[in-house]
Coordinates of C-alpha atoms in Angstrom, one line a residue:
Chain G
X1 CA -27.0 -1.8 19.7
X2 CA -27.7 -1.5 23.3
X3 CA -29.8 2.0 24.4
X4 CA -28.2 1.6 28.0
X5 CA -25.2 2.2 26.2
X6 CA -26.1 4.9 23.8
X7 CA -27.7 6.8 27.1
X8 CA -24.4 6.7 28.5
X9 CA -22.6 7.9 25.5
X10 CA -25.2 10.7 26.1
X11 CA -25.0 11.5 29.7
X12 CA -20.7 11.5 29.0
X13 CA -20.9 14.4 26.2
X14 CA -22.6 16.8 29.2
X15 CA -20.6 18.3 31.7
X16 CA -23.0 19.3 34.2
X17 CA -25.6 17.3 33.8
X18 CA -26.1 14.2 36.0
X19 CA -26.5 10.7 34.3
X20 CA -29.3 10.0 36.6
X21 CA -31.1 12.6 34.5
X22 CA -30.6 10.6 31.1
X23 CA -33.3 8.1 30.6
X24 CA -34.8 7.0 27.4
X25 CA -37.9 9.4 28.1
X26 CA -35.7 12.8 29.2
X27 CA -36.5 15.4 26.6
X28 CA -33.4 16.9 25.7
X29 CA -33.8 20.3 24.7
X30 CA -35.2 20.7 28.0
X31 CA -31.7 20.0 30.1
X32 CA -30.5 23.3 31.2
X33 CA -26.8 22.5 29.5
X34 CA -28.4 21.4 25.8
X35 CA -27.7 24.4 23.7
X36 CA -26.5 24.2 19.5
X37 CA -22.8 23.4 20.7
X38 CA -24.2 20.7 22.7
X39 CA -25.7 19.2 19.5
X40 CA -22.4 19.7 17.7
X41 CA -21.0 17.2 20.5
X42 CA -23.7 14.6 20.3
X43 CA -23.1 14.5 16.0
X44 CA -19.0 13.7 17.3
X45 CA -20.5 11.0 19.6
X46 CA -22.5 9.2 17.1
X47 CA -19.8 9.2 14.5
X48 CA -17.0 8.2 16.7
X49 CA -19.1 5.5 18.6
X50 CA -21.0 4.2 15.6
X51 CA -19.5 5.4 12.2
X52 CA -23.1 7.0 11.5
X53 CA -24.2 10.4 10.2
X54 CA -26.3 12.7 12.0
X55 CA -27.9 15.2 10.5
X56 CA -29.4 18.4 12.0
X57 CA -32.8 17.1 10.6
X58 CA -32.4 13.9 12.8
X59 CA -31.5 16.1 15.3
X60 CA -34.6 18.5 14.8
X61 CA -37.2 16.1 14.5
X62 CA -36.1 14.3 17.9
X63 CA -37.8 14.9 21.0
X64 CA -36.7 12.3 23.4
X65 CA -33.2 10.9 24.1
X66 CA -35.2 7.7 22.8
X67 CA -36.0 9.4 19.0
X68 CA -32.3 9.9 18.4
X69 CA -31.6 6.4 19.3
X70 CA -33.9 4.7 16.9
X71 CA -32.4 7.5 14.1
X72 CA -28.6 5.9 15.0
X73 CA -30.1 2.4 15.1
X74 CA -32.6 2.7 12.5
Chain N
X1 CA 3.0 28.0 -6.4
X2 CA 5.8 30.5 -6.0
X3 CA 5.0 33.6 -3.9
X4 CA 1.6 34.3 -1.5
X5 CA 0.8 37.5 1.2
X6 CA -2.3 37.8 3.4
X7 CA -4.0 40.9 4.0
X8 CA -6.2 41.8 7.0
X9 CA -7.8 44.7 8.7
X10 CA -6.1 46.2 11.5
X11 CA -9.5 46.1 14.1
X12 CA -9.2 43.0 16.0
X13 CA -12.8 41.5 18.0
X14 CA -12.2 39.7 21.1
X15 CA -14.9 37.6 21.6
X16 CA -14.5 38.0 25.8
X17 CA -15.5 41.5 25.3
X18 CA -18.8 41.3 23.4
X19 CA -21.2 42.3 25.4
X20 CA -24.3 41.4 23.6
X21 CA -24.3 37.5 24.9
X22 CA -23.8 35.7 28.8
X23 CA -20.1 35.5 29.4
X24 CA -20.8 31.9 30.4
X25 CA -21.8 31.3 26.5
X26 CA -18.5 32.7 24.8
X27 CA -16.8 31.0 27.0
X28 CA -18.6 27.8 25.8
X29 CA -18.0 28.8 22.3
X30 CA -14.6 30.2 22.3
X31 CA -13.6 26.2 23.9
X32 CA -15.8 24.3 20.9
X33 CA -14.7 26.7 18.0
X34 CA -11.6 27.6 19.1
X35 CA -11.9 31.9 18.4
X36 CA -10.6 34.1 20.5
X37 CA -10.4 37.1 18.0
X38 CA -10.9 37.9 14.6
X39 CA -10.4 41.0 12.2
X40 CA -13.4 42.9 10.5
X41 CA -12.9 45.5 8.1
X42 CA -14.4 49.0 8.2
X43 CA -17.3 49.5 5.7
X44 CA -14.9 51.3 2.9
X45 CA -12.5 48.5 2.8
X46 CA -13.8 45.2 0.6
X47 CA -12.8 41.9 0.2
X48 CA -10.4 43.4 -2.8
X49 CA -9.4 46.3 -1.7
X50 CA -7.1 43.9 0.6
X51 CA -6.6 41.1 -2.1
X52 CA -5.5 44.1 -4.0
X53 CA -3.0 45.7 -1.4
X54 CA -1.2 41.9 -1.0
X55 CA -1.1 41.2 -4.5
X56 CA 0.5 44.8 -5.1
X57 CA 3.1 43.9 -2.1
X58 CA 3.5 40.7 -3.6
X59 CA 4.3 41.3 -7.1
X60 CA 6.3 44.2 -6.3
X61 CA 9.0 42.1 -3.6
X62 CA 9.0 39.7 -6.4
X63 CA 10.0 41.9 -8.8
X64 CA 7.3 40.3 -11.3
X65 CA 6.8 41.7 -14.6
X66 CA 2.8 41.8 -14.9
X67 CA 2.9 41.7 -18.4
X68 CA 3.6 38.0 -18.0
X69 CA 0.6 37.9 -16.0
X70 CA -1.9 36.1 -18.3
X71 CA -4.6 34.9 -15.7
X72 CA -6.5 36.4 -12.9
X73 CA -9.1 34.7 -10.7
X74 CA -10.6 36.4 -7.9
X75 CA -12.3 33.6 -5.3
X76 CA -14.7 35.2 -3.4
X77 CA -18.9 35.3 -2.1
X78 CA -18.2 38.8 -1.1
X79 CA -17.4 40.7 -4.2
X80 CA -17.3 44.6 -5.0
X81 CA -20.6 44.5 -6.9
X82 CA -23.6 41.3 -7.0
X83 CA -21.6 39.9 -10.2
X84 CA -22.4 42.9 -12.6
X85 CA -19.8 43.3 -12.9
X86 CA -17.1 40.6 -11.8
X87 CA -14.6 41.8 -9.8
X88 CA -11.8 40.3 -11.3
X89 CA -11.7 42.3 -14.4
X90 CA -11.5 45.4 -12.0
X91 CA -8.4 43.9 -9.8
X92 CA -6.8 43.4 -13.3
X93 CA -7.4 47.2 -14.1
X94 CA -6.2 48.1 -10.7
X95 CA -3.3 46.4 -10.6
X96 CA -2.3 47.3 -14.0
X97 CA -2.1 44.1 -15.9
X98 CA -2.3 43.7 -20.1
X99 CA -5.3 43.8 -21.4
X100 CA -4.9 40.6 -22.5
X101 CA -5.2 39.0 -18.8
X102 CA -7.8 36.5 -18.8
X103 CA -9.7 37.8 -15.3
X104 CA -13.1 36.1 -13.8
X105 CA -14.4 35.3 -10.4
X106 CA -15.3 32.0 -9.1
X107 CA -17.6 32.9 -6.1
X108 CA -17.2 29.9 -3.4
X109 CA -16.3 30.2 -0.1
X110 CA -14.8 27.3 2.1
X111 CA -13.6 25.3 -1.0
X112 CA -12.6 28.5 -3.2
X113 CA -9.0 28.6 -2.4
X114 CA -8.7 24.9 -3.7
X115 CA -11.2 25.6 -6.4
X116 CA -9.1 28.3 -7.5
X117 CA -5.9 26.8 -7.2
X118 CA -7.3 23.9 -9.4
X119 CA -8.8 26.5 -12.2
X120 CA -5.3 28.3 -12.4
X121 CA -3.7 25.0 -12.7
X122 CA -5.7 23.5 -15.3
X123 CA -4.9 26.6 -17.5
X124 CA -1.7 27.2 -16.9
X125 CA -1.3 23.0 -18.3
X126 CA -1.5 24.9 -21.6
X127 CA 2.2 26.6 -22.2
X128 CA 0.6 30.5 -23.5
X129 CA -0.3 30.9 -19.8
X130 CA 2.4 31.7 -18.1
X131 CA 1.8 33.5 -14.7
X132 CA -1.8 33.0 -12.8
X133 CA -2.6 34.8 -10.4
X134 CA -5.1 34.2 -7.7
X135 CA -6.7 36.7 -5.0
X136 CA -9.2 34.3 -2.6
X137 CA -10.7 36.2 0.5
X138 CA -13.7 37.1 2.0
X139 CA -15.3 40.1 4.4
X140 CA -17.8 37.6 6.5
X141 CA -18.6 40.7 8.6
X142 CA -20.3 42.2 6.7
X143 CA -22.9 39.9 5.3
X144 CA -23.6 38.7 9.6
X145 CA -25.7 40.0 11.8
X146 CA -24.3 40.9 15.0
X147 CA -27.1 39.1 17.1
X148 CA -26.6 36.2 15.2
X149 CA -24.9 33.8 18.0
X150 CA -24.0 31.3 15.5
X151 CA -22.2 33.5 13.5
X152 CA -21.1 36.6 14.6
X153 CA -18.3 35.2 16.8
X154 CA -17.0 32.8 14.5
X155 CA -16.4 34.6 10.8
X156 CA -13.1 36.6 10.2
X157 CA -12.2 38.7 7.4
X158 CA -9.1 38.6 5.4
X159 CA -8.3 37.8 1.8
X160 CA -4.8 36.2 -0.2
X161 CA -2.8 36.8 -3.5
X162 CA -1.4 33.6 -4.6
X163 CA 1.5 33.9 -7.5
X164 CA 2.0 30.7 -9.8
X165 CA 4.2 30.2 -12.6
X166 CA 5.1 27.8 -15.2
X167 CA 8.5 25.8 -14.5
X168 CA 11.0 24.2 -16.1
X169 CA 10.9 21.1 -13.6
X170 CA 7.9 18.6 -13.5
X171 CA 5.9 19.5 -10.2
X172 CA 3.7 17.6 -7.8
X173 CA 0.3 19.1 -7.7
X174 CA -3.0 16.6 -6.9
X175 CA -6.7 17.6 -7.1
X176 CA -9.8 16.1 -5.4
X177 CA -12.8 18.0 -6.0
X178 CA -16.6 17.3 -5.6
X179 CA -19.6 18.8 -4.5
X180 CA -23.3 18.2 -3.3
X181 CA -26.2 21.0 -3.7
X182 CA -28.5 18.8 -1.9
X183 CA -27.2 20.6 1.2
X184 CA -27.3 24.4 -0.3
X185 CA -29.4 25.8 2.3
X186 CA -26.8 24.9 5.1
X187 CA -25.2 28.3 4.5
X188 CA -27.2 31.1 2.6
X189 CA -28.1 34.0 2.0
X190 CA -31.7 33.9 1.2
X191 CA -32.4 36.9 -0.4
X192 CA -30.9 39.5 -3.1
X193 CA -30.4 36.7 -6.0
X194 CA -32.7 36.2 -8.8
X195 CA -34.1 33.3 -6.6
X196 CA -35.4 35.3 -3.9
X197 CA -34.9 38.9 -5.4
X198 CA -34.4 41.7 -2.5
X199 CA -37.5 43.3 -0.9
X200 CA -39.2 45.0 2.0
X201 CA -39.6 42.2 3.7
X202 CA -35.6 41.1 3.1
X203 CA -34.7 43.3 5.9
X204 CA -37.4 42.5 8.5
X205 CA -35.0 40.9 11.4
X206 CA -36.5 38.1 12.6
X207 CA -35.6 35.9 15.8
X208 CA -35.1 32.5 16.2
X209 CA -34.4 32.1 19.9
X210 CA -30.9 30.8 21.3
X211 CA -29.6 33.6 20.2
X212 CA -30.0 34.3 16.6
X213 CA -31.3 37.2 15.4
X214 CA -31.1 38.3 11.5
X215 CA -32.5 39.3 8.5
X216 CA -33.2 37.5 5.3
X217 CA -30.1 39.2 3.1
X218 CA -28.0 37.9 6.1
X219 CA -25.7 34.6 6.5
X220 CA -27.2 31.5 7.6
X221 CA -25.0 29.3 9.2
X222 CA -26.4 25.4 9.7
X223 CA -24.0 24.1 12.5
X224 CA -25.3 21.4 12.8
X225 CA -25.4 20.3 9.0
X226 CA -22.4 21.6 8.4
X227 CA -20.8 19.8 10.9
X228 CA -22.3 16.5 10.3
X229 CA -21.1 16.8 6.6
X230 CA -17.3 18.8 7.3
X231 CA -16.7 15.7 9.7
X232 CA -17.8 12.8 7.1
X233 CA -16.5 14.5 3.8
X234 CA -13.3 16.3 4.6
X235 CA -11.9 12.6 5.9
X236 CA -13.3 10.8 2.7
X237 CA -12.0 13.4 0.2
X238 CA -8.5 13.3 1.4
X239 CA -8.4 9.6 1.8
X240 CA -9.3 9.7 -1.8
X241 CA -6.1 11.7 -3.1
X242 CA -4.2 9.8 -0.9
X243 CA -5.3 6.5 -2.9
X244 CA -5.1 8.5 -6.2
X245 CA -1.7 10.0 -5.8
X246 CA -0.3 7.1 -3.9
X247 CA 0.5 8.8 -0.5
X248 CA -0.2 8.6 3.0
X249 CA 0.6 10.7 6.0
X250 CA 4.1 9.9 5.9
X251 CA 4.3 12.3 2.6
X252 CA 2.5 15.2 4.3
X253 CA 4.7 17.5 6.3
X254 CA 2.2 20.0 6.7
X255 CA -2.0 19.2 6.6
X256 CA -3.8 22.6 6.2
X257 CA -7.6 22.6 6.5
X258 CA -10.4 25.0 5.8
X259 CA -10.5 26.6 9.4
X260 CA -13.6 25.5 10.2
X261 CA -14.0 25.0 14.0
X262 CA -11.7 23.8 16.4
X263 CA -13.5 20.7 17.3
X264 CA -14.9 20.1 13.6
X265 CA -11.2 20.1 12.4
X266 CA -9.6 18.3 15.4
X267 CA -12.6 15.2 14.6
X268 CA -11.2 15.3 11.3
X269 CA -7.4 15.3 12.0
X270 CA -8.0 12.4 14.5
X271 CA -9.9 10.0 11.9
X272 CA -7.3 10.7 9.7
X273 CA -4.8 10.0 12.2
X274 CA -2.6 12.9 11.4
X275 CA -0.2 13.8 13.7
X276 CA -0.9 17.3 15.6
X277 CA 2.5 19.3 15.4
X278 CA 1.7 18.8 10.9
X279 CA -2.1 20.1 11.4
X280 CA -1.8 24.5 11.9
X281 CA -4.8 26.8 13.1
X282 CA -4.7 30.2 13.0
X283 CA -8.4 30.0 14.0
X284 CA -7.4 31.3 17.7
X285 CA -6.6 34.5 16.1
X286 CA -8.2 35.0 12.8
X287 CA -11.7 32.6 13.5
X288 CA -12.9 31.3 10.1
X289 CA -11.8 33.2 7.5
X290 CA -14.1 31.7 4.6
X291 CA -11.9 31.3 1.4
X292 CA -9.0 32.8 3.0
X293 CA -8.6 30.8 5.9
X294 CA -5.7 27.7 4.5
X295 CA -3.5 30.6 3.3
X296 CA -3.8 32.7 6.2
X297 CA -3.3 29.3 8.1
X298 CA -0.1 29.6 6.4
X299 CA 1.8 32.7 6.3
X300 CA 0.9 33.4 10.0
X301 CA 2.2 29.5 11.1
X302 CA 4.3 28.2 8.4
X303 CA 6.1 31.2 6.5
X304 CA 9.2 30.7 8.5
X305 CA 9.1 27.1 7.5
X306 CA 8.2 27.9 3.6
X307 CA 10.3 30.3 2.9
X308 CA 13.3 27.5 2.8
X309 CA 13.7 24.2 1.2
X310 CA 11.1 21.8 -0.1
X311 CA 7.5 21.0 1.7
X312 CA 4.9 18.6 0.8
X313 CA 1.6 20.3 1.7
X314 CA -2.2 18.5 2.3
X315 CA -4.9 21.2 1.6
X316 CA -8.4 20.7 2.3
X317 CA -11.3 23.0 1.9
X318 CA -14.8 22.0 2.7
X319 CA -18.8 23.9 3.1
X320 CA -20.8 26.1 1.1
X321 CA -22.3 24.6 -1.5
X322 CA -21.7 22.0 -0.3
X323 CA -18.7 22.0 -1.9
X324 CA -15.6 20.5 -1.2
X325 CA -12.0 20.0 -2.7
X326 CA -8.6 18.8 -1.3
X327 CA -4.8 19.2 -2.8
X328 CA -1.5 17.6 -2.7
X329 CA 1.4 19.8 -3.9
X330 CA 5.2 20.3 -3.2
X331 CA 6.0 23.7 -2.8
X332 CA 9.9 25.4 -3.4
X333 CA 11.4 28.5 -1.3
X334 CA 7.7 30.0 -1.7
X335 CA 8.1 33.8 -1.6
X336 CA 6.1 34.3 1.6
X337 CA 5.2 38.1 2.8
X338 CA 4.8 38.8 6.3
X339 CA 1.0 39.5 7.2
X340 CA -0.1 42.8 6.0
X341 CA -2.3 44.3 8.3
X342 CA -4.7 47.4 6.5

C-alpha cells in the first residue's frame, strides 16, 4: 500500500482544499474544510478503496494524515 | 402483513431556516445527509398518541374486529413513561382491545421495526394468535438538544401501525437478525436509567465544540461509529438472507432501508449493487425517523405501488444497540392509508 496514493485518495474527498496541502505531516483537523462530515467521507474512502473499517476511535486518536495511514495499513 | 398507516405531526423544520448554525454548514449537511425537513411534535403529543391515531384509522378502514386482536407490540425508545409502566398495555386499553391481548414494548430504535415484525411473526407461527398488531415510532425531538449539530437537523418524528394476520396461503417472510453491545455508547442517553440514575448534574449542558451542545439526559449521536458500522453491517446482513433464503437482487422489487443518511445508505445500496429506482428515501422530507423510518419510507413512496398486486420487499434496519436486523417478505394488496398528518 502506497502512502502517495492514500494522500491522494485524501486530497480527492476535499473540495476546497488544494492537494499541495496534503502531505504525510499536514494535520488534518487543522484544514479549514475538515469538519465531522468530512470524517464521514474519509470512513467511505477507506472502505471503498481498501475494504477496511474505520472507526471513529482510529479517527480520534490520529493526528497526522500519516497516523491514519498506518491505522488502514496496519 | 395486511394493512399499515403513518402518523406524523403537522409542524414541518426546514433545515435552511434554522438560524442557530452558518448557512454554509446546513448546506453541507443537508447534501451529506440528505434532510431538508422533518416533523416534530408539540410537547402534548407522544410517540403513541400518533401510533394510536393510525392504528385507530387503520383498524377502522379495515373494518377489523379487535376482538381478534390477540397481540400488541409497541417498538419504541421514546415511550409514555421510563418502562413503569410499558406503554403497550396502555395502547391496548386505548384502543379498546380484549383483555386478553398479549401487549409489551420492545424499546429499539433503528432495528425495531424489523425486531418487531420478527416478534409478531414468531407468535403468530402458533395458530391461537391470530391478528398482531404492531405500533413502531419514535419522537427524536424531544430527547435532542437543539444545539446539538449532529443531531438536531437530522432526527424526525413520526410513528406506524402495522396490521398482520394469519392466512390460509403459505407466505414468504425471511429474518436476519444480530446485534453487537460492544458499540452501545454510539448512541445514548447517558443518564436517567438505573446505570447512570438522573441528577443535578444530568442537566448541566455541556459543549463540545463543532457545534454540539447538550446535556447528559440528551441523545448522543456517534457519526462517525455509526457510520463505520451502518456501512460494514447493513451490506453483510442482507447478503446473509440473500444466501439463506436463496435470492438475489433480481427477487427484490423494492429495498427499503433504515433511513439513516443519504450518503450512509447510498454506500450501502452501491456495494450491494442494487439498482436505484428499487432503493426509496423519504429522508428528504421526514430526515431519520428512528424506528419509523422503513414504513414511513413506504406509504409516502410505495403506497400507490402496494396497494395492488404482489411485491417482494428487502427491509433492513440497522444502529442503536448496535443492533441490526434485515427481512425478506412478499406482501398482497396491503391496505395502505394515506399519511396522517396530527
Amino acid at each position: 500500500m502506497e502512502i502517495s496514493k492514500f494522500l491522494q485518495n485524501f486530497a480527492d474527498i476535499l473540495e476546497d482544499t488544494a492537494p499541495s496541502l496534503i502531505t504525510e505531516n499536514t494535520i488534518f483537523r487543522d484544514l479549514d474544510e475538515w469538519d465531522s462530515l468530512t470524517a464521514l467521507s474519509l470512513i467511505a474512502m477507506v472502505d471503498e478503496e481498501y475494504g477496511i473499517k474505520l472507526t471513529g476511535e482510529n479517527i480520534k486518536t490520529s493526528t497526522t494524515i500519516k497516523d491514519l495511514f498506518e491505522k488502514v495499513n496496519g | 402483513m395486511t394493512g399499515m398507516a403513518v402518523a406524523v405531526p403537522k409542524e414541518k423544520k426546514l433545515n435552511l431556516n434554522n438560524s442557530l448554525f452558518e448557512q454554509e454548514d446546513i448546506q453541507k449537511f443537508i447534501s451529506t445527509t440528505g434532510v431538508f425537513e422533518f416533523r416534530v411534535a408539540p410537547l402534548e403529543i407522544t410517540t403513541s398518541d400518533l401510533g394510536l391515531e393510525a392504528a385507530n384509522r387503520l383498524l377502522d378502514e379495515m373494518q377489523i374486529d379487535k376482538t381478534e386482536i390477540d397481540l400488541l407490540i409497541f417498538v419504541s425508545q421514546t415511550p409514555d413513561y421510563l418502562n413503569v409502566p410499558n406503554t403497550a398495555p396502555l395502547l391496548q386499553h386505548k384502543l379498546g382491545l380484549s383483555k386478553s391481548c398479549i401487549a409489551f414494548d420492545v424499546p429499539l430504535g433503528c432495528s425495531g421495526f424489523v425486531y418487531g415484525m420478527s416478534t409478531i411473526a414468531t407468535y403468530m407461527q402458533n395458530p391461537a394468535f391470530r391478528k398482531g398488531l404492531l405500533i413502531c415510532g419514535d419522537t427524536p425531538s424531544k430527547t435532542i438538544n437543539k444545539k446539538d449539530k449532529s443531531s438536531t437537523l437530522l432526527f424526525g418524528d413520526a410513528a406506524c401501525a402495522t396490521l398482520f394476520e394469519r392466512t390460509t396461503e403459505s407466505n414468504i417472510m425471511h429474518f436476519n437478525m444480530g446485534s453487537d453491545g460492544s458499540g452501545y455508547d454510539a448512541i445514548i442517553i447517558k443518564d436517567g436509567g438505573f446505570r447512570n440514575p438522573f441528577s443535578a448534574n444530568s442537566l448541566k449542558e455541556i459543549d463540545y465544540g463543532e457545534g454540539i451542545i447538550r446535556n447528559q439526559c440528551e441523545l448522543v449521536l456517534e457519526g462517525m461509529d455509526v457510520f463505520s458500522f451502518g456501512i460494514t453491517q447493513a451490506p453483510k446482513t442482507i447478503r446473509e438472507l440473500y444466501d439463506y433464503a436463496s435470492i438475489d437482487n433480481e427477487s427484490v422489487d423494492f429495498a427499503l432501508f433504515h433511513q439513516a443518511n443519504k450518503m450512509m445508505n447510498e454506500m450501502i445500496r452501491k456495494k450491494l449493487k442494487l439498482e436505484i429506482e428499487k432503493v426509496p428515501y423519504s429522508l428528504e422530507k421526514f430526515g431519520n425517523t428512528s424506528s419509523a423510518s422503513i414504513p414511513v419510507t413506504l406509504v409516502t413512496e410505495l403506497s400507490d405501488n402496494l396497494r395492488q398486486g404482489s411485491h417482494h420487499l428487502l427491509l433492513c434496519g440497522f444502529g442503536v444497540g448496535l443492533s441490526w436486523g434485515s427481512c425478506y417478505l412478499k406482501t398482497k394488496n396491503l391496505f395502505v392509508l394515506d399519511l396522517i398528518e396530527l
